[in-house]
mmCIF file with all atom_site columns, C-alpha atoms in Angstrom:
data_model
loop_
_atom_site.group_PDB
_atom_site.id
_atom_site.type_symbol
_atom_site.label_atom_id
_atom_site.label_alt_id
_atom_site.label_comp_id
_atom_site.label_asym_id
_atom_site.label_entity_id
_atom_site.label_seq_id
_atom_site.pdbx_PDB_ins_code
_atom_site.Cartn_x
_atom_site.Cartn_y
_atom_site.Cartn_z
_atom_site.occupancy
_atom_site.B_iso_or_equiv
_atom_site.pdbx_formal_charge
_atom_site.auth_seq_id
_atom_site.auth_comp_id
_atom_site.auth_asym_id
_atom_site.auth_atom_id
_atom_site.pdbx_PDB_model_num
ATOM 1   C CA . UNK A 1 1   ? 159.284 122.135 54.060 1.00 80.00 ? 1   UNK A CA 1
ATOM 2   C CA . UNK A 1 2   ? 156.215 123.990 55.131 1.00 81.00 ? 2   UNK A CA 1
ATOM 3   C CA . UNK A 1 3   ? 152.987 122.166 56.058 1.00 82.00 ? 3   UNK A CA 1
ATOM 4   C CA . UNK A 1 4   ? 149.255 123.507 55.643 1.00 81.00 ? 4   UNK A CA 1
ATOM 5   C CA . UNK A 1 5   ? 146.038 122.400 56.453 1.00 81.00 ? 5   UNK A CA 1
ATOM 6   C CA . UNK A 1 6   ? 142.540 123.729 56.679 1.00 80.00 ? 6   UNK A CA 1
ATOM 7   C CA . UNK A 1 7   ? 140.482 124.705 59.633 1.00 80.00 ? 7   UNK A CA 1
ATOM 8   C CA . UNK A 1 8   ? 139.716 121.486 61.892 1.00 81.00 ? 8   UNK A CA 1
ATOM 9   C CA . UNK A 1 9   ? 136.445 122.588 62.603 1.00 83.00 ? 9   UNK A CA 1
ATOM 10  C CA . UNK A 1 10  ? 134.123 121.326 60.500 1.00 86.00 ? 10  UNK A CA 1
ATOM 11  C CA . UNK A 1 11  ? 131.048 123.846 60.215 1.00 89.00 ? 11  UNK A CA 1
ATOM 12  C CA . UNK A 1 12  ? 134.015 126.799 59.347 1.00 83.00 ? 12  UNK A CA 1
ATOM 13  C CA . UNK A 1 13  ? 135.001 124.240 56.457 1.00 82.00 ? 13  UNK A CA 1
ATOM 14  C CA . UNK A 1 14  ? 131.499 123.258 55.610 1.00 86.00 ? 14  UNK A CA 1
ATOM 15  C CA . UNK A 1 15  ? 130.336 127.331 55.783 1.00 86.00 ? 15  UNK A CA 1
ATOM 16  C CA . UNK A 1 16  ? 133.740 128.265 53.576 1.00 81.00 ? 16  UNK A CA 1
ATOM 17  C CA . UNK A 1 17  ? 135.541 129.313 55.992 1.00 77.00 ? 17  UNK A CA 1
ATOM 18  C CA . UNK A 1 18  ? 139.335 129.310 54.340 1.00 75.00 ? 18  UNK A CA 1
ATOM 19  C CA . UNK A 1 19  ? 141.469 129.419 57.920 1.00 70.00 ? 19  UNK A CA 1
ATOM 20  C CA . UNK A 1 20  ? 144.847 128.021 56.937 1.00 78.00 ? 20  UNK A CA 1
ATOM 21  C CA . UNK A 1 21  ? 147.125 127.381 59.361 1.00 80.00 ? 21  UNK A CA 1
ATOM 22  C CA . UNK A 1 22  ? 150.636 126.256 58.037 1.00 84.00 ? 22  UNK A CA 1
ATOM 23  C CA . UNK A 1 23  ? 153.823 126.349 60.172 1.00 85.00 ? 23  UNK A CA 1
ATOM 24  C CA . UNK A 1 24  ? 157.490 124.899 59.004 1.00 91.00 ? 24  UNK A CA 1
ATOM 25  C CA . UNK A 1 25  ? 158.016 121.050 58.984 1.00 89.00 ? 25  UNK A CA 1
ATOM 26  C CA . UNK A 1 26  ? 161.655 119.757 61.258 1.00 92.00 ? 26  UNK A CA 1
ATOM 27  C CA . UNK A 1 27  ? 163.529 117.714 59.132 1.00 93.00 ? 27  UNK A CA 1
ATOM 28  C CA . UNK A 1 28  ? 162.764 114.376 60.818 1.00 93.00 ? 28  UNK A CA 1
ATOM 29  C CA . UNK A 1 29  ? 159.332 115.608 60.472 1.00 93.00 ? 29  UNK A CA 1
ATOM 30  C CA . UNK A 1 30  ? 160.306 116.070 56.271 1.00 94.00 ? 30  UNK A CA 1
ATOM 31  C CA . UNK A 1 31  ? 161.649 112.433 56.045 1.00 94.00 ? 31  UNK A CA 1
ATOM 32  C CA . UNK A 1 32  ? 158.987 111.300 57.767 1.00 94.00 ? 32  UNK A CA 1
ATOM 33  C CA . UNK A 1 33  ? 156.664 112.465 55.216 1.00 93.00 ? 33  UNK A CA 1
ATOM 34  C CA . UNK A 1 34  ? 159.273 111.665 52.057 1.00 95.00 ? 34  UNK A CA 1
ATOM 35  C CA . UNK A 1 35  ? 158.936 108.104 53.337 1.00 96.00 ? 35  UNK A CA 1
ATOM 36  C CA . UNK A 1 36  ? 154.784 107.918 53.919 1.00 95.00 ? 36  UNK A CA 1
ATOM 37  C CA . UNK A 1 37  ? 154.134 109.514 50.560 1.00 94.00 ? 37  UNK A CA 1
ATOM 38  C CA . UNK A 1 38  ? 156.859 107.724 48.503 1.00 96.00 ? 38  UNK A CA 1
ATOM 39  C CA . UNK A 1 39  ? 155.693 104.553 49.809 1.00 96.00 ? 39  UNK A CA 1
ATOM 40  C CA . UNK A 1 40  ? 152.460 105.239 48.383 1.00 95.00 ? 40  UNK A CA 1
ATOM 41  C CA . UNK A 1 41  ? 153.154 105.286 45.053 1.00 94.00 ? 41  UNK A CA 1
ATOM 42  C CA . UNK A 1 42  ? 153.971 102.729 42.519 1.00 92.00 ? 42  UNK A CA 1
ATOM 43  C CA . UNK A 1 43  ? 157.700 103.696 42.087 1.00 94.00 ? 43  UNK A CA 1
ATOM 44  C CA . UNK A 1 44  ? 158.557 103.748 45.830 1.00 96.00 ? 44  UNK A CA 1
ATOM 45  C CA . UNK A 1 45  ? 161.164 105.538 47.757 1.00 97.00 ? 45  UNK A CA 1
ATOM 46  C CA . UNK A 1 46  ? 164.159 106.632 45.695 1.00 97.00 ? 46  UNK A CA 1
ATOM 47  C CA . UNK A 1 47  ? 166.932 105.600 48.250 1.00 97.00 ? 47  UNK A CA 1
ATOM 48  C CA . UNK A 1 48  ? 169.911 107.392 46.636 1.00 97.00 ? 48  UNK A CA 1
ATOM 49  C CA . UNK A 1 49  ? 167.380 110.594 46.311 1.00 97.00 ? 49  UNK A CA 1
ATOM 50  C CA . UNK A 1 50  ? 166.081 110.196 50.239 1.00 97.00 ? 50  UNK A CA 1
ATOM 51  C CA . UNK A 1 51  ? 170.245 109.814 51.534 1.00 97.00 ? 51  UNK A CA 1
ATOM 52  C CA . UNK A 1 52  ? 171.394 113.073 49.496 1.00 97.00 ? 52  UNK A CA 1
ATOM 53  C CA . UNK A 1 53  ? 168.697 115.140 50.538 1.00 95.00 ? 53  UNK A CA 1
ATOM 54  C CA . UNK A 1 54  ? 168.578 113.804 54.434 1.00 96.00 ? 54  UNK A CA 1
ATOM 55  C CA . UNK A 1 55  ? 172.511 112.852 54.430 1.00 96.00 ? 55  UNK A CA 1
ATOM 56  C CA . UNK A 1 56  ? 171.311 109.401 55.531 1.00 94.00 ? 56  UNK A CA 1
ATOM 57  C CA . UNK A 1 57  ? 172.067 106.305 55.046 1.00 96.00 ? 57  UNK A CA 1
ATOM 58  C CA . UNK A 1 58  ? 167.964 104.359 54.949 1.00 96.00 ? 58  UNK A CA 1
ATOM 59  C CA . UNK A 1 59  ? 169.252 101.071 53.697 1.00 95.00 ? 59  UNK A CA 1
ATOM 60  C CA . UNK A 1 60  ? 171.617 101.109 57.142 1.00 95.00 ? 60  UNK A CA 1
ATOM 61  C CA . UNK A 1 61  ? 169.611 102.874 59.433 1.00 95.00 ? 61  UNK A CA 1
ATOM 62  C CA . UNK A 1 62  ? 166.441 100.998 58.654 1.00 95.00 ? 62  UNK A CA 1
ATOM 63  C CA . UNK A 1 63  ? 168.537 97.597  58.010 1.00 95.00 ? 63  UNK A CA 1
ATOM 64  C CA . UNK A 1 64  ? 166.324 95.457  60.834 1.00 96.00 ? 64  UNK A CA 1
ATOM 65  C CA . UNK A 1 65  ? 162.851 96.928  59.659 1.00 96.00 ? 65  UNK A CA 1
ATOM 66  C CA . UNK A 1 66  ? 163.874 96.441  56.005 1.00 96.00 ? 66  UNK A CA 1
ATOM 67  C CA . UNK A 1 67  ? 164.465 92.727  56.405 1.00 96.00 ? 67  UNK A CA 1
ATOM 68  C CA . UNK A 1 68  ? 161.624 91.755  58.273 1.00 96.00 ? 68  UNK A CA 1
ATOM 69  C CA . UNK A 1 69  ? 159.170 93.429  55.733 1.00 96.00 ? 69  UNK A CA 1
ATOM 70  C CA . UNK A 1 70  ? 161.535 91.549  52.902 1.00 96.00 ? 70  UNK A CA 1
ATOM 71  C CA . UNK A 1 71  ? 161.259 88.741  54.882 1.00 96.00 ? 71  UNK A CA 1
ATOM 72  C CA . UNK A 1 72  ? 157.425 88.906  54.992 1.00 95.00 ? 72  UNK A CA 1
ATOM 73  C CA . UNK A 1 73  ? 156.985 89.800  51.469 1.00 95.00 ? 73  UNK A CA 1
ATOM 74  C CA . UNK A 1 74  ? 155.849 93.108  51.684 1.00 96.00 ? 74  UNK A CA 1
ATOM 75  C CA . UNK A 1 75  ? 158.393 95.312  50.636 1.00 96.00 ? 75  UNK A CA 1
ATOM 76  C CA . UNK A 1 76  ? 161.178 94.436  47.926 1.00 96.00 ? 76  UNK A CA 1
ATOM 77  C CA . UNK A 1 77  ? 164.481 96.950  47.021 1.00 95.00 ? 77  UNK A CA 1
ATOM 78  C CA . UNK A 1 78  ? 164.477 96.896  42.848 1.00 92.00 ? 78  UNK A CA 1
ATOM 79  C CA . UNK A 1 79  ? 167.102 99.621  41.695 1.00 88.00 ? 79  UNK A CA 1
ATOM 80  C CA . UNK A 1 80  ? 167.794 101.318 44.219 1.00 93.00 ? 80  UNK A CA 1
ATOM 81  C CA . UNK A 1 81  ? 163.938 101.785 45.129 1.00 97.00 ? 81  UNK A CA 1
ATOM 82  C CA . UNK A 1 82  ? 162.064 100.631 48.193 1.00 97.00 ? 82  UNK A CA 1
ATOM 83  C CA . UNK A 1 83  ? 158.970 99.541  46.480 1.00 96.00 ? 83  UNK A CA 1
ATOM 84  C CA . UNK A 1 84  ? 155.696 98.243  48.693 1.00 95.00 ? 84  UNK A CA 1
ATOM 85  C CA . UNK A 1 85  ? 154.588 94.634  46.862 1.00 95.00 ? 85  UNK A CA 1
ATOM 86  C CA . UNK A 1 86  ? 151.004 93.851  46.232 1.00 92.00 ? 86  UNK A CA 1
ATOM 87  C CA . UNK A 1 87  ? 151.213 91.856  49.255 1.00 91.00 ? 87  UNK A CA 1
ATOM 88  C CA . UNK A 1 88  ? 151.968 94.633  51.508 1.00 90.00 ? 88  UNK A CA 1
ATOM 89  C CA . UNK A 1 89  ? 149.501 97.640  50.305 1.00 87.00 ? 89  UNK A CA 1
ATOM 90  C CA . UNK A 1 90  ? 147.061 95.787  52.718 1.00 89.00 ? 90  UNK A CA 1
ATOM 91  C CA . UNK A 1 91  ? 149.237 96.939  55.488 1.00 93.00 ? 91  UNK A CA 1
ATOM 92  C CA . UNK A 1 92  ? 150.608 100.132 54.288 1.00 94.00 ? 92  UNK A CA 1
ATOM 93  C CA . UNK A 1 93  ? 150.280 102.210 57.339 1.00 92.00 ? 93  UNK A CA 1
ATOM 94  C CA . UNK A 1 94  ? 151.788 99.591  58.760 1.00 94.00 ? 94  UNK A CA 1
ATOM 95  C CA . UNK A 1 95  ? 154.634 99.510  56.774 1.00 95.00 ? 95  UNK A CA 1
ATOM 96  C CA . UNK A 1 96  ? 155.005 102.967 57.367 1.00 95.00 ? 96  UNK A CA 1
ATOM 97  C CA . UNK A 1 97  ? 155.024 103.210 60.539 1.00 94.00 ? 97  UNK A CA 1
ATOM 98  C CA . UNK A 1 98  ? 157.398 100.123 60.903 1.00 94.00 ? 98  UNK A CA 1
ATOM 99  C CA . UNK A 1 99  ? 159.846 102.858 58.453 1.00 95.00 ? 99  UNK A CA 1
ATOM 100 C CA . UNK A 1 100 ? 159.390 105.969 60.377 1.00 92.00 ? 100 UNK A CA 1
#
């Protein structure tokens, strides 16, 4: 739930400069991120995990997105896991964004 990054200015970063600044993610801003990284790897988003921790229902609330990426070939549901084909990790941020 907390986010960090490093300084944004490049000659503190390139000089060692170790300026973190971190502040405490919303929980939009937390589901948001489950789906971006989950999508990213080969096992997908775990959509009974993602509902329990977020009280959501993704399969519902994302029911129109969902079937046009289906419909397109880029995304497939296999056990209960939103999985991005081969197809689709061309247009991954795309595919995020179309989820978030």
């Amino acid at each position: 739930g907390i986010r960090s990054e490093n300084t944004s200015n490049i000659y503190e970063y390139l000089n060692g400069v170790t300026t973190i600044n971190s502040y405490k993610m919303t929980k939009e801003e937390e589901k948001e991120e489950r789906i971006m990284l989950s999508l990213r790897t080969k096992e997908g988003l775990d959509i009974d995990a993602f509902n329990k921790e977020f009280n959501a229902d993704f399969i519902t609330d994302k029911k129109r997105q969902i079937k046009k990426l289906q419909d397109n070939g880029f995304v497939k549901i296999d056990d209960k896991f939103l999985k991005v084909q081969d197809k689709g990790f061309y247009l991954l941020d795309s595919i995020i964004m179309e989820l978030i």
